Short mmCIF file of C-alpha atoms and ligand atoms in Angstrom, two decimals:
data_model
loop_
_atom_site.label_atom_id
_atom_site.label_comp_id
_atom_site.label_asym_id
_atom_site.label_seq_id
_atom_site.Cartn_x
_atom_site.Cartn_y
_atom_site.Cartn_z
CA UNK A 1 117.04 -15.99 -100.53
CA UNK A 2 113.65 -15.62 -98.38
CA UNK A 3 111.50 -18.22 -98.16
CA UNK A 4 108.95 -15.87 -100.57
CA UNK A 5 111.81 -16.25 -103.35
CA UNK A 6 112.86 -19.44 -103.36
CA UNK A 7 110.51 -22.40 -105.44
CA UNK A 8 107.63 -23.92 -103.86
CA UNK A 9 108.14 -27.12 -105.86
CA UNK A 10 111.90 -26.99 -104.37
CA UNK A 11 113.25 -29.52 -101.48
CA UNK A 12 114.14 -26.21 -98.98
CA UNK A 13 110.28 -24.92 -99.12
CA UNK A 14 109.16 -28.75 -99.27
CA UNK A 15 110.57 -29.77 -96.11
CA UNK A 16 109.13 -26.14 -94.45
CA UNK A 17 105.40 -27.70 -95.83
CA UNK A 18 106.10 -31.11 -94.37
CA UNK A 19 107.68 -29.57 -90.82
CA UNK A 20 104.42 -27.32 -90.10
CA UNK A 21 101.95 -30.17 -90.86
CA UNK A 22 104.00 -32.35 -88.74
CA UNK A 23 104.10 -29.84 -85.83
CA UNK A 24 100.37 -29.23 -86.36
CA UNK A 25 99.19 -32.93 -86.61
CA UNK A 26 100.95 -33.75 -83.09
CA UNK A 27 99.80 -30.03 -81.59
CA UNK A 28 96.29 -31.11 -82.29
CA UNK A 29 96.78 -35.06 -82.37
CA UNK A 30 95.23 -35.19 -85.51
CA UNK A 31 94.52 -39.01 -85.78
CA UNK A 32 96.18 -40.75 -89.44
CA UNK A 33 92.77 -41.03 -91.11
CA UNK A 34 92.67 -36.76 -91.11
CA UNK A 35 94.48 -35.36 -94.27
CA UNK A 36 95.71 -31.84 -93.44
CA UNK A 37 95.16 -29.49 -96.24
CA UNK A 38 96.27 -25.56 -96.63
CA UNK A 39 94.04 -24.16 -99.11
CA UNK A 40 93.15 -20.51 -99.93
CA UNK A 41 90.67 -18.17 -99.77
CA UNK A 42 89.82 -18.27 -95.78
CA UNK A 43 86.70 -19.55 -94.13
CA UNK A 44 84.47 -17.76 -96.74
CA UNK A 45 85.95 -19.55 -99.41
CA UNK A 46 85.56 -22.94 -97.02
CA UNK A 47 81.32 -22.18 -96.87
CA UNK A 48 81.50 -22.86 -100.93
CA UNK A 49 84.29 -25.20 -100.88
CA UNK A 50 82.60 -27.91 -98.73
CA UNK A 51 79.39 -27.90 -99.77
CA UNK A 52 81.53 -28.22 -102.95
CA UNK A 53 83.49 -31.57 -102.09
CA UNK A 54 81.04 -32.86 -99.58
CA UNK A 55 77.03 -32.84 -100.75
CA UNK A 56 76.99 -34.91 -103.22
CA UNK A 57 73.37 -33.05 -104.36
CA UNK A 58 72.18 -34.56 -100.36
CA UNK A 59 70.79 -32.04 -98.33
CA UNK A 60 73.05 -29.82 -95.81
CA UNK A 61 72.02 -28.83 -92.38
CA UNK A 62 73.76 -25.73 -90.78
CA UNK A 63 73.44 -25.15 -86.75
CA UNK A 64 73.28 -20.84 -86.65
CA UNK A 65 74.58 -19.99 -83.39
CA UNK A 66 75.31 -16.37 -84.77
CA UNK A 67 76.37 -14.16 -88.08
CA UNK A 68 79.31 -16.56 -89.26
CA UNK A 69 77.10 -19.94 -89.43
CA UNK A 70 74.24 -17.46 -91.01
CA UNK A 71 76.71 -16.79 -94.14
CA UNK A 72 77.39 -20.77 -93.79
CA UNK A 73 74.38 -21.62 -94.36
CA UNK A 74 73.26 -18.83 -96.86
CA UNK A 75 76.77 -19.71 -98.78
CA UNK A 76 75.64 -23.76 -98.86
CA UNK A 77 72.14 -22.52 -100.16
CA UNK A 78 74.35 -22.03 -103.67
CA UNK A 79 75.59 -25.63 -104.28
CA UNK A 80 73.14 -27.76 -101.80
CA UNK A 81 70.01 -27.74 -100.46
CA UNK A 82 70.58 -26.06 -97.47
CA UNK A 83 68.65 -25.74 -94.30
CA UNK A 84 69.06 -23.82 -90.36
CA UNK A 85 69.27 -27.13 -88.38
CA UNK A 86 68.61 -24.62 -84.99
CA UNK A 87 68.73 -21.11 -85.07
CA UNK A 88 69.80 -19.34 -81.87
CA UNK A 89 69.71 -15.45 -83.12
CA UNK A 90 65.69 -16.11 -83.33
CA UNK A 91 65.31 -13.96 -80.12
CA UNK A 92 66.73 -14.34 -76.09
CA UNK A 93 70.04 -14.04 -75.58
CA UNK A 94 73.09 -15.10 -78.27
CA UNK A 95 73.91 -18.83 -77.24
CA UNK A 96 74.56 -22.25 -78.47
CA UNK A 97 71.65 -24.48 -79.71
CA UNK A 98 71.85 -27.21 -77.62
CA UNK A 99 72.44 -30.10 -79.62
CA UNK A 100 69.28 -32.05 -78.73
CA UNK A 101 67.06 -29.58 -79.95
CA UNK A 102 68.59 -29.36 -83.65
CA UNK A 103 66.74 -30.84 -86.80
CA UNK A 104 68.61 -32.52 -88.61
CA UNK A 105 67.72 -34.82 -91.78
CA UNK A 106 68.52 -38.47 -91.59
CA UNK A 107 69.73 -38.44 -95.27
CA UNK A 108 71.71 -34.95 -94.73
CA UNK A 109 75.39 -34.68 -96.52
CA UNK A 110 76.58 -33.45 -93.43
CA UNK A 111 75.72 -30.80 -90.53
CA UNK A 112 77.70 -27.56 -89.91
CA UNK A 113 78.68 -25.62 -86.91
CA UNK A 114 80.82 -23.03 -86.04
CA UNK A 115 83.28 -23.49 -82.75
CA UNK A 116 83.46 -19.99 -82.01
CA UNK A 117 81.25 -16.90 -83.59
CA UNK A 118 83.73 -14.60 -83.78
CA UNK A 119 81.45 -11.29 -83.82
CA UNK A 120 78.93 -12.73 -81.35
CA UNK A 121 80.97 -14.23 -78.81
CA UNK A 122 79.27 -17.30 -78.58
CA UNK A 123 81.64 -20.48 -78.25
CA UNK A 124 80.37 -24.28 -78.54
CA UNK A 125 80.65 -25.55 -75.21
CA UNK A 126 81.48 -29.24 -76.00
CA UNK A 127 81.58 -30.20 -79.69
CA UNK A 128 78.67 -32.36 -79.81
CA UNK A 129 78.84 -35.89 -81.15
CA UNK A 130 76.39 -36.53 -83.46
CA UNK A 131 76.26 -40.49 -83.16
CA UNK A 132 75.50 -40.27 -79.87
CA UNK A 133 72.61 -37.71 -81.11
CA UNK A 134 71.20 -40.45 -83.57
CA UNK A 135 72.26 -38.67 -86.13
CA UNK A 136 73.84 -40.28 -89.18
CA UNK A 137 75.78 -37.81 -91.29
CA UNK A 138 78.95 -36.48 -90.42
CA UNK A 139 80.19 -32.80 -88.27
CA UNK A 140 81.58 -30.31 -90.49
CA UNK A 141 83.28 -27.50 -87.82
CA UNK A 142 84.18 -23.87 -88.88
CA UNK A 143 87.00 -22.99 -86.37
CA UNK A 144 88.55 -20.57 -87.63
CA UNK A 145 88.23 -18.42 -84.53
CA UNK A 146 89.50 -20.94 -81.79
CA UNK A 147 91.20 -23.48 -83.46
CA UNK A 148 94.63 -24.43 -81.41
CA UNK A 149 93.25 -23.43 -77.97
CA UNK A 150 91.66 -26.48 -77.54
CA UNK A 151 92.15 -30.11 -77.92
CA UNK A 152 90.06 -31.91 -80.58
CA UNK A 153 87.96 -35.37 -80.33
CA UNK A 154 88.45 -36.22 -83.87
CA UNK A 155 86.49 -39.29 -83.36
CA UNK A 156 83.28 -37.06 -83.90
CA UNK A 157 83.98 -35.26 -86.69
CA UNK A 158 84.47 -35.44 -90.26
CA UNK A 159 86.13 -31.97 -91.43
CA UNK A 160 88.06 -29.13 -89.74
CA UNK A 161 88.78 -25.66 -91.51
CA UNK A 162 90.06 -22.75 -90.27
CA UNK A 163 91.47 -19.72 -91.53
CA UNK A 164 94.84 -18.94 -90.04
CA UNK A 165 94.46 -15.01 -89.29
CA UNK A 166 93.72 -15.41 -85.55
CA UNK A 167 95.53 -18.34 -83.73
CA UNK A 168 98.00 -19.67 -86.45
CA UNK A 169 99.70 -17.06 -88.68
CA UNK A 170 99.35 -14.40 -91.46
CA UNK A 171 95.88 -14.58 -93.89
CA UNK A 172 96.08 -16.21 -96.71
CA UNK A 173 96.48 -19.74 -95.38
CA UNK A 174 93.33 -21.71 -94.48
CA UNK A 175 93.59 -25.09 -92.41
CA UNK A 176 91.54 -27.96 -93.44
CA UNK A 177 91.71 -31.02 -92.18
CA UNK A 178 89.45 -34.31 -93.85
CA UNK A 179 88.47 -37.72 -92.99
CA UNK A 180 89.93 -39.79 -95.50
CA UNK A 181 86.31 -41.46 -96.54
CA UNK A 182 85.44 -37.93 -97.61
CA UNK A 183 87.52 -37.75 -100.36
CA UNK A 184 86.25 -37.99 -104.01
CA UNK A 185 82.81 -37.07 -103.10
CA UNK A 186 83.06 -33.52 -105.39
CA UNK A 187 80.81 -32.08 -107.41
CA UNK A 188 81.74 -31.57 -111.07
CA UNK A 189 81.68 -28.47 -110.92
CA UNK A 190 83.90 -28.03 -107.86
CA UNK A 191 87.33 -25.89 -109.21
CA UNK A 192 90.18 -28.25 -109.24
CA UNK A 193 92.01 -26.02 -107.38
CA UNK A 194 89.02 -26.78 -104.08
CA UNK A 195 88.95 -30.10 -104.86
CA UNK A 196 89.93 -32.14 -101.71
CA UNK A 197 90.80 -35.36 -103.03
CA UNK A 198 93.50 -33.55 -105.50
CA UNK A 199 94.88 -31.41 -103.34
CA UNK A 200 95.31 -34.90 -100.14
CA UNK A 201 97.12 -36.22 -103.27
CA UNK A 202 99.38 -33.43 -104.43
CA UNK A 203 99.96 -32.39 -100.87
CA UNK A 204 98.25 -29.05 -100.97
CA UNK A 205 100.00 -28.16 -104.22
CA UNK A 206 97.87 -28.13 -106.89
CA UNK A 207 98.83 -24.60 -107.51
CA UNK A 208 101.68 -21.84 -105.75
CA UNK A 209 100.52 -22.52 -102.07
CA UNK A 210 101.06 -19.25 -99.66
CA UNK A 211 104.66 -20.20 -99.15
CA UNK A 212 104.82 -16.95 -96.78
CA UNK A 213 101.81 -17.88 -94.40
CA UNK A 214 103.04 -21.15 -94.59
CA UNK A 215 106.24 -19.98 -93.02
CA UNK A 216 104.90 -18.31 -90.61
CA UNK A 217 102.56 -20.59 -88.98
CA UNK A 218 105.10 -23.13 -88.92
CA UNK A 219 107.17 -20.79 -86.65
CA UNK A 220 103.90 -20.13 -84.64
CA UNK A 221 103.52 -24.32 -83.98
CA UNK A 222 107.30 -23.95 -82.90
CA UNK A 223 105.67 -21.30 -80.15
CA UNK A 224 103.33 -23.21 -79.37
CA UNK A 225 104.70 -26.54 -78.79
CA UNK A 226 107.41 -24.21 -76.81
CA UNK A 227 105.02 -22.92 -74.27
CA UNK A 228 103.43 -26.14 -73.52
CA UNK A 229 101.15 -26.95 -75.93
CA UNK A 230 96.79 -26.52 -76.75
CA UNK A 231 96.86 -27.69 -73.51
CA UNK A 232 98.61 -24.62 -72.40
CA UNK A 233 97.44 -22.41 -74.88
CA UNK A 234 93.54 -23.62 -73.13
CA UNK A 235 94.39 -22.97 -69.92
CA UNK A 236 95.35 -19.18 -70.67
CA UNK A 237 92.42 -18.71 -72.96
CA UNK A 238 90.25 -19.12 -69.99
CA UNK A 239 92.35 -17.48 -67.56
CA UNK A 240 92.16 -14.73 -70.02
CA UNK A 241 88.19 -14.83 -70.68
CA UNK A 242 87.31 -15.50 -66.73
CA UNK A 243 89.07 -12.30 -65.62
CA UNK A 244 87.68 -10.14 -68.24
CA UNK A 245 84.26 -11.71 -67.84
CA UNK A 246 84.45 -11.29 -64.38
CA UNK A 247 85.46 -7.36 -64.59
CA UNK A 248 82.40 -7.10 -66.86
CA UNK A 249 80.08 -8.68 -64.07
CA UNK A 250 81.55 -6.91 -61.02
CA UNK A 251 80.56 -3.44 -63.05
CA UNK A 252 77.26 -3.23 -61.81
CA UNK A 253 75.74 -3.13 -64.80
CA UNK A 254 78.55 -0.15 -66.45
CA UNK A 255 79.39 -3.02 -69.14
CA UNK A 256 77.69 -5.57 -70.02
CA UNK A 257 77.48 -9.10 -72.41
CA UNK A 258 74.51 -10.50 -73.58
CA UNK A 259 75.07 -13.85 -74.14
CA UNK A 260 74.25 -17.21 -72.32
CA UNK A 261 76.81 -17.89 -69.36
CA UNK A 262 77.43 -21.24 -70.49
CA UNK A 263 78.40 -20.09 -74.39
CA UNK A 264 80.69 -17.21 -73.33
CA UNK A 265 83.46 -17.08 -75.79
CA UNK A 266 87.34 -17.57 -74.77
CA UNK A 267 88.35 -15.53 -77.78
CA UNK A 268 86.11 -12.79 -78.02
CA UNK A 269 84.68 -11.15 -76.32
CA UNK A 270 81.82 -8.20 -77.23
CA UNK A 271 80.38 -5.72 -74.68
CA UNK A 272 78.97 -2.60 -74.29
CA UNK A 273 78.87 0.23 -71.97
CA UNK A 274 75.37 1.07 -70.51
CA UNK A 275 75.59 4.12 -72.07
CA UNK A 276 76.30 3.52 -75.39
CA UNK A 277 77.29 7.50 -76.55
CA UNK A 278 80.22 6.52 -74.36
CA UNK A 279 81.28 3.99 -76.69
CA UNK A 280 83.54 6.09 -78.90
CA UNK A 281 85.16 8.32 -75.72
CA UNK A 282 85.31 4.35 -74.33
CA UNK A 283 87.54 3.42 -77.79
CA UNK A 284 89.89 6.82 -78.21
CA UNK A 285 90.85 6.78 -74.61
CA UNK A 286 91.75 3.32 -74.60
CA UNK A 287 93.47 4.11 -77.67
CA UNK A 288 95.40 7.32 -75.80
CA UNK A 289 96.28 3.81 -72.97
CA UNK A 290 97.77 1.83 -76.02
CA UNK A 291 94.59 -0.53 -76.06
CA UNK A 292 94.13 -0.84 -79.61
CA UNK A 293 91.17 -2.73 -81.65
CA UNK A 294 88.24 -2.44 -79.04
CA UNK A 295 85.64 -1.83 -81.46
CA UNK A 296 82.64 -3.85 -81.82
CA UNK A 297 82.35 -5.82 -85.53
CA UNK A 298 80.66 -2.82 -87.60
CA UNK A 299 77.67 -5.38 -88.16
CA UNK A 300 76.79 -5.45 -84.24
CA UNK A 301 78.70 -2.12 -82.70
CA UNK A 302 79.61 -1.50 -78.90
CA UNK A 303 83.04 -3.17 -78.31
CA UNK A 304 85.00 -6.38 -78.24
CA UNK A 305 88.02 -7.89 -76.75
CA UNK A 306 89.83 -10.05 -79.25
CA UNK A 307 91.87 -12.17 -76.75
CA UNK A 308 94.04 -14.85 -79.52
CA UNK A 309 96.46 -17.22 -78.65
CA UNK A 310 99.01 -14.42 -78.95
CA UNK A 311 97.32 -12.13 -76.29
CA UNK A 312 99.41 -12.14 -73.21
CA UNK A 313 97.75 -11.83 -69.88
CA UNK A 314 99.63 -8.64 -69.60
CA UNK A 315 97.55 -7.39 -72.31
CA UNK A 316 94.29 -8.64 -70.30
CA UNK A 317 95.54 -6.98 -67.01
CA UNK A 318 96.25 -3.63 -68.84
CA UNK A 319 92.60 -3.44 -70.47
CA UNK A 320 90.47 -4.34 -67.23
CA UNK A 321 92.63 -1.50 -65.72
CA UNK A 322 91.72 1.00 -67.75
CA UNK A 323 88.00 -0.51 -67.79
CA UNK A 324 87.89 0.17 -64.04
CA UNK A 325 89.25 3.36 -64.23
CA UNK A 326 86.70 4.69 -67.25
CA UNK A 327 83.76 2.85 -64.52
CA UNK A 328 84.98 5.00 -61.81
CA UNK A 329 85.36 8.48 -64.25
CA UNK A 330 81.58 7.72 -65.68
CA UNK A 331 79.98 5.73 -63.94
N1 PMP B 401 84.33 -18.06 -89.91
C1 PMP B 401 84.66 -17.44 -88.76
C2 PMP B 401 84.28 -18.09 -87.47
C3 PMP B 401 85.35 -16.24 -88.80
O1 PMP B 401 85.68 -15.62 -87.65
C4 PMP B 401 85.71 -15.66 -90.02
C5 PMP B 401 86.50 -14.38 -90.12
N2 PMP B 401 86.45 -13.52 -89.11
C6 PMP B 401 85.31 -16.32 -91.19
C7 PMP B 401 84.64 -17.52 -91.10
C8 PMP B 401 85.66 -15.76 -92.51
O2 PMP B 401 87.00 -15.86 -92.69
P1 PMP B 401 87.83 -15.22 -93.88
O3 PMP B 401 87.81 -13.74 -93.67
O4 PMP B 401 89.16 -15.85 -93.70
O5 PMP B 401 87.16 -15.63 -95.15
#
């Protein structure tokens, strides 16, 4: 029988739940006051569920470094009084906020940022710690898009959720990982099934958990802890970024990406050619090289390099290639 056949309430698929968090708690050194939840519904479903468990009818700040913190905060707007603690799409380059600058309430539930905007390419430098910002309530983190290719200070934060599509496994599975004071602090009207304090209890099975996804990413910690590690898995995100970053700079202006040096995403990475009616000829002859999935989000255009945990650097290699050779043919 496959692991999709066989009961989830069984001792076979219970001891494939308990390996993966196990894996993933030492991967990411996830201190023994962090509960490690798989829920559903990805991050999208995370924007409702935490404002859900967490506001306790306070107010909710959300940093905006770009179009996945946006839906954050317009998502929070729903259950909490929600408000854009910094907003760094409000003209000038896409970048990170810098921490000092944001306005945040003394009385807030929490304050939310995203690690990595996945369509904008802008990645949170440090994670800021708000103590040290004189800031009371607690960091909420959206890292869905970089979670696993760097190591976490869980001494600054309060909750960690991620959706699994990029570094961990198949969709369906959603990381969350929650202080232990945080639990019990839902609303009433939070669905039992969201509810963190059940789920910490019943260890993630309220309901049918995605045994498959589980599976999976259990099998991709295995990888991971085979290769070396987040420490590893860091070190080739940035060997992967810096080379592409630096093809894009050396192109004399051919490609180009917009945002602030200092925010550059490790993970993606969006650019455009100076002439954008190259774009598509750009896309179907990379496509004719075997370079698949260069196209810009449809909400911002031009083109992006989606370089995941699973991206090898022979991957990287094989796209500034062609990049080079498309400069020299039009540029
Ligand atoms: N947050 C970030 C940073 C994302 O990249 C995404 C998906 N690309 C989401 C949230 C939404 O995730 P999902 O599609 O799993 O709901």
């Amino acid at each position: 029988m496959s692991v999709m056949e066989i009961s989830h309430r069984g001792p076979e698929f219970a001891q494939i739940l308990q390996a993966s968090q196990t894996r993933l708690r030492q991967l990411l050194a996830v201190p023994p006051e962090f509960h490690i939840l798989y829920m559903q519904g990805g991050g999208l479903a995370l924007n409702a569920a935490v404002p859900l468990n967490l506001s306790q009818g306070k107010g909710v700040d959300v940093v905006v470094s770009g179009s996945w913190s946006h839906k954050s905060l317009l998502e929070a707007g729903r259950y909490a009084n929600a408000q854009a603690a910094a907003d760094s799409r409000q003209g000038g380059a896409p970048g990170w906020p810098a921490p000092a600058t944001w306005k945040c309430r003394a009385d807030s539930a929490y304050v939310h940022f995203c690690a990595n905007e996945t369509i904008d390419g802008v990645e949170a430098p440090q994670w800021p710690d708000l103590r040290a910002l004189g800031l009371p309530s607690c960091a909420v983190v959206d890292a869905s898009s970089n979670i696993l290719s760097r190591a976490i200070d869980w001494s600054r934060l309060g909750v960690v959720f991620a959706g699994a599509q990029k570094n961990t496994g198949p969709a369906g599975l959603t990381l969350v990982f929650v202080r232990d004071d945080l639990l019990g602090r839902a609303l009433p009207t939070c669905p039992s099934v969201w509810n963190w304090a059940s789920l910490a209890q019943q260890r993630s099975m309220v309901n049918t958990p995605p045994t498959y996804a589980i599976y999976i990413a259990g099998l991709m910690f295995e990888w991971i802890a085979q290769e070396g590690g987040v420490a590893e898995m860091e070190r080739r995100a940035l060997e992967r970024s810096q080379r592409l970053y630096a093809c894009i700079d050396a192109s004399e202006g051919f490609y180009g990406n917009r945002v602030e040096p200092q925010a550059r995403s490790r993970m993606n990475i969006p650019f455009h050619l100076k002439d954008p009616a190259l774009t598509d000829t750009f896309v179907s002859q990379a496509h004719e090289a075997g370079l698949l999935q260069l196209k810009g989000h449809q909400s911002v255009g031009g083109l992006r390099a989606s370089l995941y945990n699973a991206m090898p650097m022979s991957g990287v290699l094989a796209l500034i290639d062609h990049m080079n050779a498309f400069a020299r043919r039009y540029g």
